[in-house]
Amino acid sequence: MEFSERIESLFQRYQQQRDGLGALRRRMRSIAVTRTSPRREVSVTVGHNGVVSDISFPTNAYRRLAPAELRTLLMQTIGEAREEAQSQAAAVIAPLLPDGLNARDLISGDVDTDTLLPPQPRMVNSVRQQLGLGRVSG
């Protein structure tokens, strides 16, 4: 393959990856999960990022609750909606992640930095020695 063909091929791959990221972004932003409490006192909608976008009271049943009960019910319903939204977001990005990286952990922010990037960059020993970083065994 000639140099110009190689450059064109790299550019095409770049465009495909960029288009794919745009599609991924649209899919993530389209995630909206609505959960309603069992006795229909409250209904909440949460986006892919866990932000509450709507709270409604489908019936008058919430009026029978003490403020503390309503708060607890709201928090529980929001938590359930967030959990489902995170699961959906993880399902969207999972196919794009390297083996061993848990999408759910990534979405929730529980991924260790060393999992994403090792403490030392991967490079051949000759380059490592050129940079004065010493040899890595293994």
PDB file of C-alpha atoms in Angstrom:
ATOM      1  CA  MET A   1       0.000   0.000   0.000  1.00  0.00           C
ATOM      2  CA  GLU A   2       1.371   3.402  -0.962  1.00  0.00           C
ATOM      3  CA  PHE A   3       1.812   6.201   1.528  1.00  0.00           C
ATOM      4  CA  SER A   4      -1.135   8.243   0.167  1.00  0.00           C
ATOM      5  CA  GLU A   5      -3.402   5.171   0.268  1.00  0.00           C
ATOM      6  CA  ARG A   6      -2.354   4.506   3.850  1.00  0.00           C
ATOM      7  CA  ILE A   7      -3.115   8.110   4.833  1.00  0.00           C
ATOM      8  CA  GLU A   8      -6.503   7.922   3.109  1.00  0.00           C
ATOM      9  CA  SER A   9      -7.255   4.639   4.885  1.00  0.00           C
ATOM     10  CA  LEU A  10      -6.337   6.150   8.261  1.00  0.00           C
ATOM     11  CA  PHE A  11      -8.519   9.165   7.557  1.00  0.00           C
ATOM     12  CA  GLN A  12     -11.470   6.931   6.644  1.00  0.00           C
ATOM     13  CA  ARG A  13     -11.043   4.949   9.870  1.00  0.00           C
ATOM     14  CA  TYR A  14     -10.915   8.204  11.814  1.00  0.00           C
ATOM     15  CA  GLN A  15     -14.160   9.388  10.183  1.00  0.00           C
ATOM     16  CA  GLN A  16     -15.850   6.055  10.947  1.00  0.00           C
ATOM     17  CA  GLN A  17     -14.783   6.254  14.579  1.00  0.00           C
ATOM     18  CA  ARG A  18     -15.940   9.856  14.822  1.00  0.00           C
ATOM     19  CA  ASP A  19     -19.319   8.993  13.288  1.00  0.00           C
ATOM     20  CA  GLY A  20     -19.603   6.055  15.673  1.00  0.00           C
ATOM     21  CA  LEU A  21     -18.974   8.307  18.658  1.00  0.00           C
ATOM     22  CA  GLY A  22     -21.693  10.662  17.443  1.00  0.00           C
ATOM     23  CA  ALA A  23     -24.130   7.769  17.235  1.00  0.00           C
ATOM     24  CA  LEU A  24     -23.055   6.585  20.684  1.00  0.00           C
ATOM     25  CA  ARG A  25     -23.655  10.060  22.097  1.00  0.00           C
ATOM     26  CA  ARG A  26     -27.149  10.174  20.574  1.00  0.00           C
ATOM     27  CA  ARG A  27     -27.982   6.722  21.964  1.00  0.00           C
ATOM     28  CA  MET A  28     -26.764   7.682  25.432  1.00  0.00           C
ATOM     29  CA  ARG A  29     -28.701  10.956  25.418  1.00  0.00           C
ATOM     30  CA  SER A  30     -31.877   9.150  24.363  1.00  0.00           C
ATOM     31  CA  ILE A  31     -31.887   7.054  27.539  1.00  0.00           C
ATOM     32  CA  ALA A  32     -34.727   8.118  29.801  1.00  0.00           C
ATOM     33  CA  VAL A  33     -36.113   5.775  32.427  1.00  0.00           C
ATOM     34  CA  THR A  34     -39.412   6.401  34.194  1.00  0.00           C
ATOM     35  CA  ARG A  35     -40.290   4.564  37.375  1.00  0.00           C
ATOM     36  CA  THR A  36     -43.531   4.793  39.310  1.00  0.00           C
ATOM     37  CA  SER A  37     -43.917   3.825  42.931  1.00  0.00           C
ATOM     38  CA  PRO A  38     -45.942   0.637  43.560  1.00  0.00           C
ATOM     39  CA  ARG A  39     -49.067   2.485  44.724  1.00  0.00           C
ATOM     40  CA  ARG A  40     -48.656   5.231  42.107  1.00  0.00           C
ATOM     41  CA  GLU A  41     -47.929   8.017  44.582  1.00  0.00           C
ATOM     42  CA  VAL A  42     -44.988   9.340  42.554  1.00  0.00           C
ATOM     43  CA  SER A  43     -43.394   8.889  39.145  1.00  0.00           C
ATOM     44  CA  VAL A  44     -39.855  10.006  38.225  1.00  0.00           C
ATOM     45  CA  THR A  45     -37.861  10.140  35.009  1.00  0.00           C
ATOM     46  CA  VAL A  46     -34.068   9.943  35.003  1.00  0.00           C
ATOM     47  CA  GLY A  47     -31.613  10.336  32.137  1.00  0.00           C
ATOM     48  CA  HIS A  48     -28.486   8.313  31.309  1.00  0.00           C
ATOM     49  CA  ASN A  49     -26.431  10.526  33.597  1.00  0.00           C
ATOM     50  CA  GLY A  50     -28.678   9.990  36.618  1.00  0.00           C
ATOM     51  CA  VAL A  51     -30.182  13.470  36.491  1.00  0.00           C
ATOM     52  CA  VAL A  52     -33.880  13.633  37.341  1.00  0.00           C
ATOM     53  CA  SER A  53     -35.732  15.248  34.439  1.00  0.00           C
ATOM     54  CA  ASP A  54     -39.284  14.884  35.717  1.00  0.00           C
ATOM     55  CA  ILE A  55     -41.257  14.195  38.877  1.00  0.00           C
ATOM     56  CA  SER A  56     -44.997  13.778  38.754  1.00  0.00           C
ATOM     57  CA  PHE A  57     -47.777  12.600  41.011  1.00  0.00           C
ATOM     58  CA  PRO A  58     -50.069  10.421  38.873  1.00  0.00           C
ATOM     59  CA  THR A  59     -52.724  10.162  41.581  1.00  0.00           C
ATOM     60  CA  ASN A  60     -53.627  11.958  44.776  1.00  0.00           C
ATOM     61  CA  ALA A  61     -52.216   9.059  46.816  1.00  0.00           C
ATOM     62  CA  TYR A  62     -49.145  11.115  47.773  1.00  0.00           C
ATOM     63  CA  ARG A  63     -51.372  13.344  49.908  1.00  0.00           C
ATOM     64  CA  ARG A  64     -51.893  10.513  52.381  1.00  0.00           C
ATOM     65  CA  LEU A  65     -48.169  10.272  53.064  1.00  0.00           C
ATOM     66  CA  ALA A  66     -46.327  12.066  55.821  1.00  0.00           C
ATOM     67  CA  PRO A  67     -43.517  14.291  54.493  1.00  0.00           C
ATOM     68  CA  ALA A  68     -40.841  11.833  55.659  1.00  0.00           C
ATOM     69  CA  GLU A  69     -42.643   8.941  53.953  1.00  0.00           C
ATOM     70  CA  LEU A  70     -42.973  10.921  50.718  1.00  0.00           C
ATOM     71  CA  ARG A  71     -39.264  11.819  50.849  1.00  0.00           C
ATOM     72  CA  THR A  72     -38.307   8.169  51.364  1.00  0.00           C
ATOM     73  CA  LEU A  73     -40.597   7.050  48.551  1.00  0.00           C
ATOM     74  CA  LEU A  74     -39.203   9.707  46.220  1.00  0.00           C
ATOM     75  CA  MET A  75     -35.611   8.751  46.987  1.00  0.00           C
ATOM     76  CA  GLN A  76     -36.348   5.046  46.505  1.00  0.00           C
ATOM     77  CA  THR A  77     -38.127   5.619  43.192  1.00  0.00           C
ATOM     78  CA  ILE A  78     -35.351   7.910  41.936  1.00  0.00           C
ATOM     79  CA  GLY A  79     -32.780   5.289  42.950  1.00  0.00           C
ATOM     80  CA  GLU A  80     -34.597   2.569  41.011  1.00  0.00           C
ATOM     81  CA  ALA A  81     -34.828   4.767  37.911  1.00  0.00           C
ATOM     82  CA  ARG A  82     -31.126   5.687  38.163  1.00  0.00           C
ATOM     83  CA  GLU A  83     -30.155   2.043  38.516  1.00  0.00           C
ATOM     84  CA  GLU A  84     -32.050   1.125  35.338  1.00  0.00           C
ATOM     85  CA  ALA A  85     -30.689   4.140  33.431  1.00  0.00           C
ATOM     86  CA  GLN A  86     -27.137   3.145  34.378  1.00  0.00           C
ATOM     87  CA  SER A  87     -27.802  -0.425  33.239  1.00  0.00           C
ATOM     88  CA  GLN A  88     -29.056   0.812  29.875  1.00  0.00           C
ATOM     89  CA  ALA A  89     -26.074   3.153  29.472  1.00  0.00           C
ATOM     90  CA  ALA A  90     -23.681   0.326  30.344  1.00  0.00           C
ATOM     91  CA  ALA A  91     -25.322  -1.896  27.720  1.00  0.00           C
ATOM     92  CA  VAL A  92     -24.754   0.811  25.096  1.00  0.00           C
ATOM     93  CA  ILE A  93     -21.042   1.246  25.792  1.00  0.00           C
ATOM     94  CA  ALA A  94     -20.095  -2.329  26.757  1.00  0.00           C
ATOM     95  CA  PRO A  95     -19.369  -3.487  23.173  1.00  0.00           C
ATOM     96  CA  LEU A  96     -16.874  -0.643  22.746  1.00  0.00           C
ATOM     97  CA  LEU A  97     -14.793  -1.373  25.840  1.00  0.00           C
ATOM     98  CA  PRO A  98     -11.668  -3.513  26.003  1.00  0.00           C
ATOM     99  CA  ASP A  99     -11.872  -6.955  27.581  1.00  0.00           C
ATOM    100  CA  GLY A 100     -11.828  -6.868  31.348  1.00  0.00           C
ATOM    101  CA  LEU A 101     -13.329  -3.385  31.674  1.00  0.00           C
ATOM    102  CA  ASN A 102     -16.763  -3.519  33.283  1.00  0.00           C
ATOM    103  CA  ALA A 103     -19.153  -1.051  31.631  1.00  0.00           C
ATOM    104  CA  ARG A 104     -21.336  -0.824  34.713  1.00  0.00           C
ATOM    105  CA  ASP A 105     -18.334   0.081  36.876  1.00  0.00           C
ATOM    106  CA  LEU A 106     -17.256   2.675  34.318  1.00  0.00           C
ATOM    107  CA  ILE A 107     -20.711   4.295  34.229  1.00  0.00           C
ATOM    108  CA  SER A 108     -20.955   4.415  38.020  1.00  0.00           C
ATOM    109  CA  GLY A 109     -17.435   5.824  38.384  1.00  0.00           C
ATOM    110  CA  ASP A 110     -16.129   2.767  40.226  1.00  0.00           C
ATOM    111  CA  VAL A 111     -13.348   1.912  37.750  1.00  0.00           C
ATOM    112  CA  ASP A 112      -9.872   2.084  39.194  1.00  0.00           C
ATOM    113  CA  THR A 113      -7.523   4.415  37.314  1.00  0.00           C
ATOM    114  CA  ASP A 114      -5.031   1.560  36.843  1.00  0.00           C
ATOM    115  CA  THR A 115      -7.712  -0.368  34.960  1.00  0.00           C
ATOM    116  CA  LEU A 116      -8.062   2.445  32.424  1.00  0.00           C
ATOM    117  CA  LEU A 117      -4.402   3.373  32.176  1.00  0.00           C
ATOM    118  CA  PRO A 118      -1.573   1.363  33.697  1.00  0.00           C
ATOM    119  CA  PRO A 119       0.847   3.162  36.051  1.00  0.00           C
ATOM    120  CA  GLN A 120       3.590   2.823  33.427  1.00  0.00           C
ATOM    121  CA  PRO A 121       2.880   3.282  29.707  1.00  0.00           C
ATOM    122  CA  ARG A 122       3.368   0.235  27.544  1.00  0.00           C
ATOM    123  CA  MET A 123       6.466   0.561  25.390  1.00  0.00           C
ATOM    124  CA  VAL A 124       9.280  -1.604  24.204  1.00  0.00           C
ATOM    125  CA  ASN A 125      12.302  -1.759  26.487  1.00  0.00           C
ATOM    126  CA  SER A 126      14.558   0.002  23.961  1.00  0.00           C
ATOM    127  CA  VAL A 127      12.278   3.054  23.980  1.00  0.00           C
ATOM    128  CA  ARG A 128      11.984   2.883  27.761  1.00  0.00           C
ATOM    129  CA  GLN A 129      15.798   2.886  28.052  1.00  0.00           C
ATOM    130  CA  GLN A 130      16.061   5.798  25.587  1.00  0.00           C
ATOM    131  CA  LEU A 131      13.770   7.783  27.865  1.00  0.00           C
ATOM    132  CA  GLY A 132      15.774   6.825  30.930  1.00  0.00           C
ATOM    133  CA  LEU A 133      12.951   4.833  32.492  1.00  0.00           C
ATOM    134  CA  GLY A 134      14.865   1.591  32.910  1.00  0.00           C
ATOM    135  CA  ARG A 135      13.932  -1.900  31.817  1.00  0.00           C
ATOM    136  CA  VAL A 136      10.696  -3.614  32.706  1.00  0.00           C
ATOM    137  CA  SER A 137      10.872  -7.339  33.233  1.00  0.00           C
ATOM    138  CA  GLY A 138       8.159  -9.616  32.021  1.00  0.00           C
TER     139      GLY A 138
END
